[in-house]
CSV table of C-alpha atoms and ligand atoms in Angstrom, one decimal:
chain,number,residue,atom,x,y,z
A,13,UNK,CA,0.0,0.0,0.0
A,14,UNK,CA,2.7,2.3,0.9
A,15,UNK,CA,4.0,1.9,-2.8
A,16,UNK,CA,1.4,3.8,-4.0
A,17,UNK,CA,3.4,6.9,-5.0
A,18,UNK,CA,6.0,5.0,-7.4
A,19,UNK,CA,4.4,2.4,-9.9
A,20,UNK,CA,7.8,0.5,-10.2
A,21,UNK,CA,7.6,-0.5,-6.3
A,22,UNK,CA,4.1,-2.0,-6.8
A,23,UNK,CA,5.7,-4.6,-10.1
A,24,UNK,CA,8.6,-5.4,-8.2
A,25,UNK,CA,7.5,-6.4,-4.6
A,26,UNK,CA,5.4,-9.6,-5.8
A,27,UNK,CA,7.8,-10.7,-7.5
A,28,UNK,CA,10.7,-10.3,-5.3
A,29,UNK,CA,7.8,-11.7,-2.1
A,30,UNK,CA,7.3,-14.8,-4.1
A,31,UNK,CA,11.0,-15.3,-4.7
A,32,UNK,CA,11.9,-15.1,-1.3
A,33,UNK,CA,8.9,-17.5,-0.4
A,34,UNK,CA,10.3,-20.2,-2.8
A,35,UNK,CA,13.6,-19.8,-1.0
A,36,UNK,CA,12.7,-20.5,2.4
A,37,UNK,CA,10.1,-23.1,1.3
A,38,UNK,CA,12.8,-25.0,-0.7
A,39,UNK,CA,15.0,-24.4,2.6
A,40,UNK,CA,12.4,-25.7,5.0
A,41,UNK,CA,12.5,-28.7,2.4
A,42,UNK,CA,16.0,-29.0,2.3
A,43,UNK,CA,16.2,-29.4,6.4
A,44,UNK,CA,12.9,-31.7,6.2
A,45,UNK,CA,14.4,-33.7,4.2
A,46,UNK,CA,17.9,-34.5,5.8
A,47,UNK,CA,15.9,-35.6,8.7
A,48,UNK,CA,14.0,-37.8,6.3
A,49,UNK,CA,16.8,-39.8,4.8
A,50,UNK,CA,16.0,-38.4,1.5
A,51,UNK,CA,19.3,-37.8,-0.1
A,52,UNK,CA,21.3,-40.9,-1.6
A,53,UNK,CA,24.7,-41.2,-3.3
A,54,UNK,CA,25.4,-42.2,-6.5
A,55,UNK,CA,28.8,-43.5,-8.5
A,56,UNK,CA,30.3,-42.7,-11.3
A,57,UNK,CA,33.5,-45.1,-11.6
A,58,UNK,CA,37.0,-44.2,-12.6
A,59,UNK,CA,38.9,-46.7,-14.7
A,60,UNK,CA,42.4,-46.8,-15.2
A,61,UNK,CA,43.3,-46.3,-18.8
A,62,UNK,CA,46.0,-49.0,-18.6
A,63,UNK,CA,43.7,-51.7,-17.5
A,64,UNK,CA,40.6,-51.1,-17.8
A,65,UNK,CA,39.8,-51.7,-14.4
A,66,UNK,CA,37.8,-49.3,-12.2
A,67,UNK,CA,40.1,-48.1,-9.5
A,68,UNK,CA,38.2,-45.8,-8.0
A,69,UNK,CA,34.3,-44.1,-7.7
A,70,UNK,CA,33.3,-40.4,-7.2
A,71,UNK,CA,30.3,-39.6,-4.8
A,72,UNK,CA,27.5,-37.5,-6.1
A,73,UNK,CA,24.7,-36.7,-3.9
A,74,UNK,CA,21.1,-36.3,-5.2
A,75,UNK,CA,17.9,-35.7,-3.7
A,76,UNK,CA,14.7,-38.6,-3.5
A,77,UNK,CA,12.4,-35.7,-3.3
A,78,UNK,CA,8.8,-37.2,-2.7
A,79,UNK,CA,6.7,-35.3,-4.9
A,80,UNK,CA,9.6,-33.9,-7.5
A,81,UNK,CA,11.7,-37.7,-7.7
A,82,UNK,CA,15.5,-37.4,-8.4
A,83,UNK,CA,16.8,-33.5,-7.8
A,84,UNK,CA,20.3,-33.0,-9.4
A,85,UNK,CA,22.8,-31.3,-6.7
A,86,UNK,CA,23.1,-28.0,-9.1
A,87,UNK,CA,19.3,-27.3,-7.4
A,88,UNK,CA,20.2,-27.7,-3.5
A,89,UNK,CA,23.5,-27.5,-3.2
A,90,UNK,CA,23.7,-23.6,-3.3
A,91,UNK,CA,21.2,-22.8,-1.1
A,92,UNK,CA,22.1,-25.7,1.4
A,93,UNK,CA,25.7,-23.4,1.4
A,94,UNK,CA,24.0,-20.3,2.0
A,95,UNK,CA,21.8,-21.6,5.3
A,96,UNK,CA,24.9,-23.5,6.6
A,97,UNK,CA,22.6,-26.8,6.0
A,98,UNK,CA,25.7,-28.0,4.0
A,99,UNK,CA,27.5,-28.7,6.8
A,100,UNK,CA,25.1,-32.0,8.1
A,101,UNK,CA,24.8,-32.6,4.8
A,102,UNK,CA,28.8,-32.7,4.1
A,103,UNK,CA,29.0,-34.6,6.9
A,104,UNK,CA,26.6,-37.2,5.9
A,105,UNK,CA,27.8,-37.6,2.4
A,106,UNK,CA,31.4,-38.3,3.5
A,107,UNK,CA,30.3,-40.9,6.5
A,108,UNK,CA,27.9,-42.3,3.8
A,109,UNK,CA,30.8,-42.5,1.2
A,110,UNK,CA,33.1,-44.3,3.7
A,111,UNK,CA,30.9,-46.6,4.5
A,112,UNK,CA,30.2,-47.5,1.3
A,113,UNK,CA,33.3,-48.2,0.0
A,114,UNK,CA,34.1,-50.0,2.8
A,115,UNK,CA,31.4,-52.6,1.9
A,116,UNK,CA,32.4,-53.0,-1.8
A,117,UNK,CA,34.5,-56.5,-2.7
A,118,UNK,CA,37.5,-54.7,-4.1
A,119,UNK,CA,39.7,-52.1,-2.1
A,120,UNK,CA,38.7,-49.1,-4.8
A,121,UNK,CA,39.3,-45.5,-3.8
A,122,UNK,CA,36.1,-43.2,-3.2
A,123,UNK,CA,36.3,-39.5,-4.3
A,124,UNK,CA,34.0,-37.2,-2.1
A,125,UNK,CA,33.4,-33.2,-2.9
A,126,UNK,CA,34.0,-30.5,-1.0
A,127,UNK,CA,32.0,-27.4,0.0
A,128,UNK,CA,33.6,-24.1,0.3
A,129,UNK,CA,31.5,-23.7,3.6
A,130,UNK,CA,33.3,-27.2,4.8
A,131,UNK,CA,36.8,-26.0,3.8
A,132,UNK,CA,36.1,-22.8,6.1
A,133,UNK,CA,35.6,-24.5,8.7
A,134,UNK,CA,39.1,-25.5,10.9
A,135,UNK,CA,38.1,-28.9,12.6
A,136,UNK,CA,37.7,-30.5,8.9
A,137,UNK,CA,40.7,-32.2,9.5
A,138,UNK,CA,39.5,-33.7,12.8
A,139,UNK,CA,36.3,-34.4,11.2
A,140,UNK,CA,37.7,-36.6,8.4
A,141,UNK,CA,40.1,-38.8,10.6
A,142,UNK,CA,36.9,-39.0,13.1
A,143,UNK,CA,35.1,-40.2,9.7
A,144,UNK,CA,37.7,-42.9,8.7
A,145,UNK,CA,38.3,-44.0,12.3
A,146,UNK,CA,34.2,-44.5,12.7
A,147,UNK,CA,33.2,-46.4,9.0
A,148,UNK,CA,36.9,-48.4,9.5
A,149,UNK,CA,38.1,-46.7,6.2
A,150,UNK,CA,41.6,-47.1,5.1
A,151,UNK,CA,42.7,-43.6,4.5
A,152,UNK,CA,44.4,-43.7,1.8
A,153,UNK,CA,41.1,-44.7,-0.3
A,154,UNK,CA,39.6,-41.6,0.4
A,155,UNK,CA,39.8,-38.8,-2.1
A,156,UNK,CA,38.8,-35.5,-1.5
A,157,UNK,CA,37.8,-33.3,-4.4
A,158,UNK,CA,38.7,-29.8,-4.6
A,159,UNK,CA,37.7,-27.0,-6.8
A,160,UNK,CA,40.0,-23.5,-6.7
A,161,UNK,CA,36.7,-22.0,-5.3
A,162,UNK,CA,36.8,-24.3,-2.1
A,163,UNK,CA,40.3,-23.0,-1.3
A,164,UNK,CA,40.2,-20.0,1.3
A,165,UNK,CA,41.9,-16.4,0.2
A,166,UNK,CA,44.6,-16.6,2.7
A,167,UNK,CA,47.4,-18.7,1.4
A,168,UNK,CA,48.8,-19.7,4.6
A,169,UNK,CA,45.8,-20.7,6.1
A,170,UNK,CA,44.9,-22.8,2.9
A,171,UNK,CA,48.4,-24.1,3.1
A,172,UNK,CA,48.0,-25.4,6.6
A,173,UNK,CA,44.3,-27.0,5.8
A,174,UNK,CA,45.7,-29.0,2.7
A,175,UNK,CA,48.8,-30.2,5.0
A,176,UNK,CA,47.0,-31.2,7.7
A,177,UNK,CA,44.5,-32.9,5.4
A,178,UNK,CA,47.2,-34.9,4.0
A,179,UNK,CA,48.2,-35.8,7.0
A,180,UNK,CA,45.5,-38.0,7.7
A,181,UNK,CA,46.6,-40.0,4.7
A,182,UNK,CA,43.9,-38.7,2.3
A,183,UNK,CA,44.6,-37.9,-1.1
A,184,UNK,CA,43.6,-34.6,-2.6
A,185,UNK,CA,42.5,-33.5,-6.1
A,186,UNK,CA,42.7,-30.6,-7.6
A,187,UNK,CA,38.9,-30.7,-9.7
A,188,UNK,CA,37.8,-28.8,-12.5
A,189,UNK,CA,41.0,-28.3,-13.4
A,190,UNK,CA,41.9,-25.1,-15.6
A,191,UNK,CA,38.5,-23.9,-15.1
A,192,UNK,CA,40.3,-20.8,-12.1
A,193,UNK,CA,42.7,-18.1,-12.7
A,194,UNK,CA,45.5,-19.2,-10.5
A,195,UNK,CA,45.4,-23.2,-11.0
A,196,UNK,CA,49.2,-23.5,-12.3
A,197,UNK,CA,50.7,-22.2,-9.5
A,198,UNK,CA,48.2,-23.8,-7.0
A,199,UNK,CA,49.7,-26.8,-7.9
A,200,UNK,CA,53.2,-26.0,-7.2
A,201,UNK,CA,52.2,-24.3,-4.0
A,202,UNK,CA,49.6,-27.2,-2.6
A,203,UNK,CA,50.1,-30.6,-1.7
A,204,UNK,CA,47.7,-31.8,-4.2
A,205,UNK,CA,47.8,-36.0,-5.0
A,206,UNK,CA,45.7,-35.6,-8.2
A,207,UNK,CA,44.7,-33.2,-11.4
A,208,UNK,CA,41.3,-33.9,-12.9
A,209,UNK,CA,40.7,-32.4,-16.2
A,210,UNK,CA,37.7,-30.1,-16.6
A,211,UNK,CA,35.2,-31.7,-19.0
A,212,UNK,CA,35.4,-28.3,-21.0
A,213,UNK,CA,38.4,-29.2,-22.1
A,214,UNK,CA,37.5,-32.4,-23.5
A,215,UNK,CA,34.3,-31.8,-25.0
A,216,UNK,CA,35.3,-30.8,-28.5
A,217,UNK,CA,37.8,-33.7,-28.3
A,218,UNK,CA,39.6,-35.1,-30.7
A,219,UNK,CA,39.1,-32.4,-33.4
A,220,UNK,CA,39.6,-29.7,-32.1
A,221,UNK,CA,43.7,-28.8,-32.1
A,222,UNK,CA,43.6,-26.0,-29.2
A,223,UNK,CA,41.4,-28.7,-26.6
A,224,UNK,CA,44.0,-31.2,-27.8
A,225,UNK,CA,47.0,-29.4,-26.9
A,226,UNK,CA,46.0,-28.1,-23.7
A,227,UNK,CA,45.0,-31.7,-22.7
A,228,UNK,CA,48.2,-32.9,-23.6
A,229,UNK,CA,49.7,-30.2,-21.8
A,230,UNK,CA,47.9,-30.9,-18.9
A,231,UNK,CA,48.7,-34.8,-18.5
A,232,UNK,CA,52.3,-33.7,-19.7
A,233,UNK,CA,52.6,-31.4,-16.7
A,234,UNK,CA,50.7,-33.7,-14.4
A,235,UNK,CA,53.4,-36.7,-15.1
A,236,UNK,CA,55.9,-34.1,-14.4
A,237,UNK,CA,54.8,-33.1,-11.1
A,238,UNK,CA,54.5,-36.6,-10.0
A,239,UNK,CA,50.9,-35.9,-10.0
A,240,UNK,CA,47.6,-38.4,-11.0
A,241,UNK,CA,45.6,-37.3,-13.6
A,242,UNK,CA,42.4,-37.7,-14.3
A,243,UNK,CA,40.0,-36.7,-17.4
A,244,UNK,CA,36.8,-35.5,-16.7
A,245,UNK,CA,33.6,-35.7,-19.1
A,246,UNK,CA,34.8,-38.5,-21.8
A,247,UNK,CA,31.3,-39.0,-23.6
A,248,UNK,CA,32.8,-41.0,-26.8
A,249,UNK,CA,35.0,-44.0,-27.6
A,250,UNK,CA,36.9,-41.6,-30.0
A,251,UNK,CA,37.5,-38.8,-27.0
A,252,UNK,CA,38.7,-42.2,-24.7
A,253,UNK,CA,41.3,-43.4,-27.5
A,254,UNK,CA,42.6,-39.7,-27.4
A,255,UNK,CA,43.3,-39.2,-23.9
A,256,UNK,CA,43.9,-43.1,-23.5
A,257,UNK,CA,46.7,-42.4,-26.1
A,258,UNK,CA,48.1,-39.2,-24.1
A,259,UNK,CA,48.8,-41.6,-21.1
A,260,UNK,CA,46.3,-39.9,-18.6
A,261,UNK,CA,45.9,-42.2,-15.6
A,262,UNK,CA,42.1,-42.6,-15.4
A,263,UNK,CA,38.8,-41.3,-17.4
A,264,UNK,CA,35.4,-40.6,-15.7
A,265,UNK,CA,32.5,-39.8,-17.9
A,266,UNK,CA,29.3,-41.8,-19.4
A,267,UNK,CA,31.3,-43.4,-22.2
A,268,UNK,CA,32.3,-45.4,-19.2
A,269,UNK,CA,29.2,-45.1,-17.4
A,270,UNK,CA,27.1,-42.6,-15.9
A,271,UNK,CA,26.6,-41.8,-12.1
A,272,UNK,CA,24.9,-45.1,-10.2
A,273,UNK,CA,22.7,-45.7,-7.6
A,274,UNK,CA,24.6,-48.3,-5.0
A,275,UNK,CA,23.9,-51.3,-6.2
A,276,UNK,CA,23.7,-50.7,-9.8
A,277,UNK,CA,27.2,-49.5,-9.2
A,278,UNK,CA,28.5,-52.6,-7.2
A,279,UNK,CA,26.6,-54.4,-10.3
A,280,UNK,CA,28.5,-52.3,-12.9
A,281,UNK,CA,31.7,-53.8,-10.6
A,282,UNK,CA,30.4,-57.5,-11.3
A,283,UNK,CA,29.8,-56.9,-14.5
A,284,UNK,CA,32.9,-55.9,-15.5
A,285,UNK,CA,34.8,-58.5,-13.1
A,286,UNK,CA,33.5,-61.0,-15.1
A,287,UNK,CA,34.1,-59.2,-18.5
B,304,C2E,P1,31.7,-32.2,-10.3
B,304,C2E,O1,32.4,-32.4,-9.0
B,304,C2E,O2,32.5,-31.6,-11.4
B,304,C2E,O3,31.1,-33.6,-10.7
B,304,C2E,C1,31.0,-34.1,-12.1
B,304,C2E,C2,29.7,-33.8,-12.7
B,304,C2E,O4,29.8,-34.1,-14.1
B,304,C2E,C3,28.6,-34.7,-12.2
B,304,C2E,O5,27.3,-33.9,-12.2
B,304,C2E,C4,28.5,-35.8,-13.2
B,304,C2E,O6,27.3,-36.5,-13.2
B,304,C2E,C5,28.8,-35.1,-14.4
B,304,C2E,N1,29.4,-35.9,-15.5
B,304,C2E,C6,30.1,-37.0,-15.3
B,304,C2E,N2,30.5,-37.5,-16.5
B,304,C2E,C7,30.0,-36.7,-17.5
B,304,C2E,C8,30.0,-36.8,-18.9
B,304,C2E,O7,30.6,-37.6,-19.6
B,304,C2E,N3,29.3,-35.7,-19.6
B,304,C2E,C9,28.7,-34.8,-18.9
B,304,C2E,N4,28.0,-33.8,-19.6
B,304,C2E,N5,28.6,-34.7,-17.5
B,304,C2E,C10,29.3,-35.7,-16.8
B,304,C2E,P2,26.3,-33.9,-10.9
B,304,C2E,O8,26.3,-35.2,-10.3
B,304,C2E,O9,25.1,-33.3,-11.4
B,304,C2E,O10,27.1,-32.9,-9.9
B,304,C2E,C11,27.3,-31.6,-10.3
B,304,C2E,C12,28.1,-30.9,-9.3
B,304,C2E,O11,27.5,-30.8,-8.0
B,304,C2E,C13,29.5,-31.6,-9.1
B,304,C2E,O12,30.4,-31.3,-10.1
B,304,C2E,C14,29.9,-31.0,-7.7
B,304,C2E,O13,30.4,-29.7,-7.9
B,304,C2E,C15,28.5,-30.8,-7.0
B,304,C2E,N6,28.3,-32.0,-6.1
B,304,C2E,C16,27.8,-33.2,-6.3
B,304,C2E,N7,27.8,-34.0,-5.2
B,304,C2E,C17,28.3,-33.2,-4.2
B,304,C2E,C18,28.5,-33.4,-2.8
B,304,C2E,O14,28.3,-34.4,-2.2
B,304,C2E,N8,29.0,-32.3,-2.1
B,304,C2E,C19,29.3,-31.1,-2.7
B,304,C2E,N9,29.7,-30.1,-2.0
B,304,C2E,N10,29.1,-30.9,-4.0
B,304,C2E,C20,28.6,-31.9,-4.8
B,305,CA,CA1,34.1,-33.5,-8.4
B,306,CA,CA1,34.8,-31.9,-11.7
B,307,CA,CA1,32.3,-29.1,-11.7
């Protein structure tokens, strides 16, 4: 009512009013739901290029909403940053992941993601060993995926988180590699186990001269550093022959097989045991 004077006010408001409603219905949801067991993980395996055998599995979380079925992390995952609800869900998903792997027949690593809200947060370290100690997980088959966005401004504190996170025995990977501004030198200055390969780079794959180089560059680099690579986003047999041929050390993406509910992932294992 008080808009009255300026015409502007009275379009807006609704708009903006309903917004905001979606927001904190979606976050009510979001906080319903992890007390209602309704997120899951899925896998999406990693095979070695010189075997063929899957050697390890990335964790994706998604949601079992009742009414809306499968919600892809893109949906909840921001907003569950901005209330902080990230940080039982976090939790969850890496307990979850542990005890996962542990129950798979072969000793494969699992690759977990992290939230920048999770990285802020100075008992992360504690929390992980806490983790491994509690599901019986080796450490050294957890993997924990980091983006250049998860890493903190100051250096020295970032330094110290990365260090102490090794120090549990986990290895760390450097995701979406290539995507940020200061990735080069983040790997010279971080104790990072692993490089995967942004699936931007690979998408125009094999044709395209400029993707192939810095690919090749990439794995090049990687080898040099002592460091795992991994590609990211390999849809076709022609794009796994390319980086197969480049020597990376594993490829994730659906020409392998696409992310897998538990079982259909322990069946993708059988499957290909017995291939
Ligand atoms: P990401 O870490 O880069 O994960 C890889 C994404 O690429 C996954 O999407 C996966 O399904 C998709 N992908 C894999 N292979 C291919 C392919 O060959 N082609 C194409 N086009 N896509 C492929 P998803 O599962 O929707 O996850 C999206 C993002 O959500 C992840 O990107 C990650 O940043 C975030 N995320 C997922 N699970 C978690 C989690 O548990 N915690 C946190 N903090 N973030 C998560
Ligand atoms: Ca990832
Ligand atoms: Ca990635
Ligand atoms: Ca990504």
């Amino acid at each position: 009512a008080k808009a009255e004077g300026k015409g502007t006010f009275r379009m807006f408001e609704p708009a903006m009013a309903e917004r905001m409603q979606a927001r904190s219905r979606l976050e009510a949801d979001l906080r319903r739901a992890l007390g209602a067991g309704e997120f899951e993980l899925h896998f999406q395996p990693l095979v070695d290029v010189r075997t063929g055998a899957v050697t390890a599995a990335e964790a994706l979380v998604r949601w079992r909403h009742p009414e809306q079925g499968l919600v892809s992390p893109a949906d909840f995952i921001p907003l569950a940053e901005e209330t902080g609800l990230i940080m039982p869900l976090g939790a969850w998903v890496l307990r979850t992941a542990c005890l996962q792997a542990v129950s798979w027949p072969r000793e494969i690593k699992v690759a977990v993601n992290l939230s920048p809200v999770q990285f802020r947060d100075d008992r992360l370290p504690e929390t992980v060993a806490e983790t491994l100690r509690a599901t019986g997980l080796e450490a050294d088959r957890l993997e924990l995926e980091i983006t250049e966005g998860v890493l903190l401004d100051d250096e020295e504190r970032t330094l110290m988180m990365l260090t102490k996170l090794r120090a549990t025995g986990v290895g760390l990977a450097m995701d979406d590699f290539g995507t940020g501004y200061s990735s080069l030198s983040y790997l010279r200055r971080f104790p990072f186990s692993k490089i995967k390969i942004d699936r931007s780079f690979v998408r125009l794959l094999p044709d395209d001269a400029e993707s192939a180089a810095i690919v090749r560059a990439i794995i090049a680099m990687g080898a040099g550093l002592g460091m795992a690579t991994t590609v990211e986003g390999v849809e076709t047999a022609e794009q796994y022959a390319f980086v197969a041929a480049e020597r990376c050390g594993q490829v994730q993406g659906y020409h392998v097989s696409r992310p897998l509910p538990g079982t259909a992932f322990l069946g993708f294992l059988g499957d290909l045991e017995a291939a």
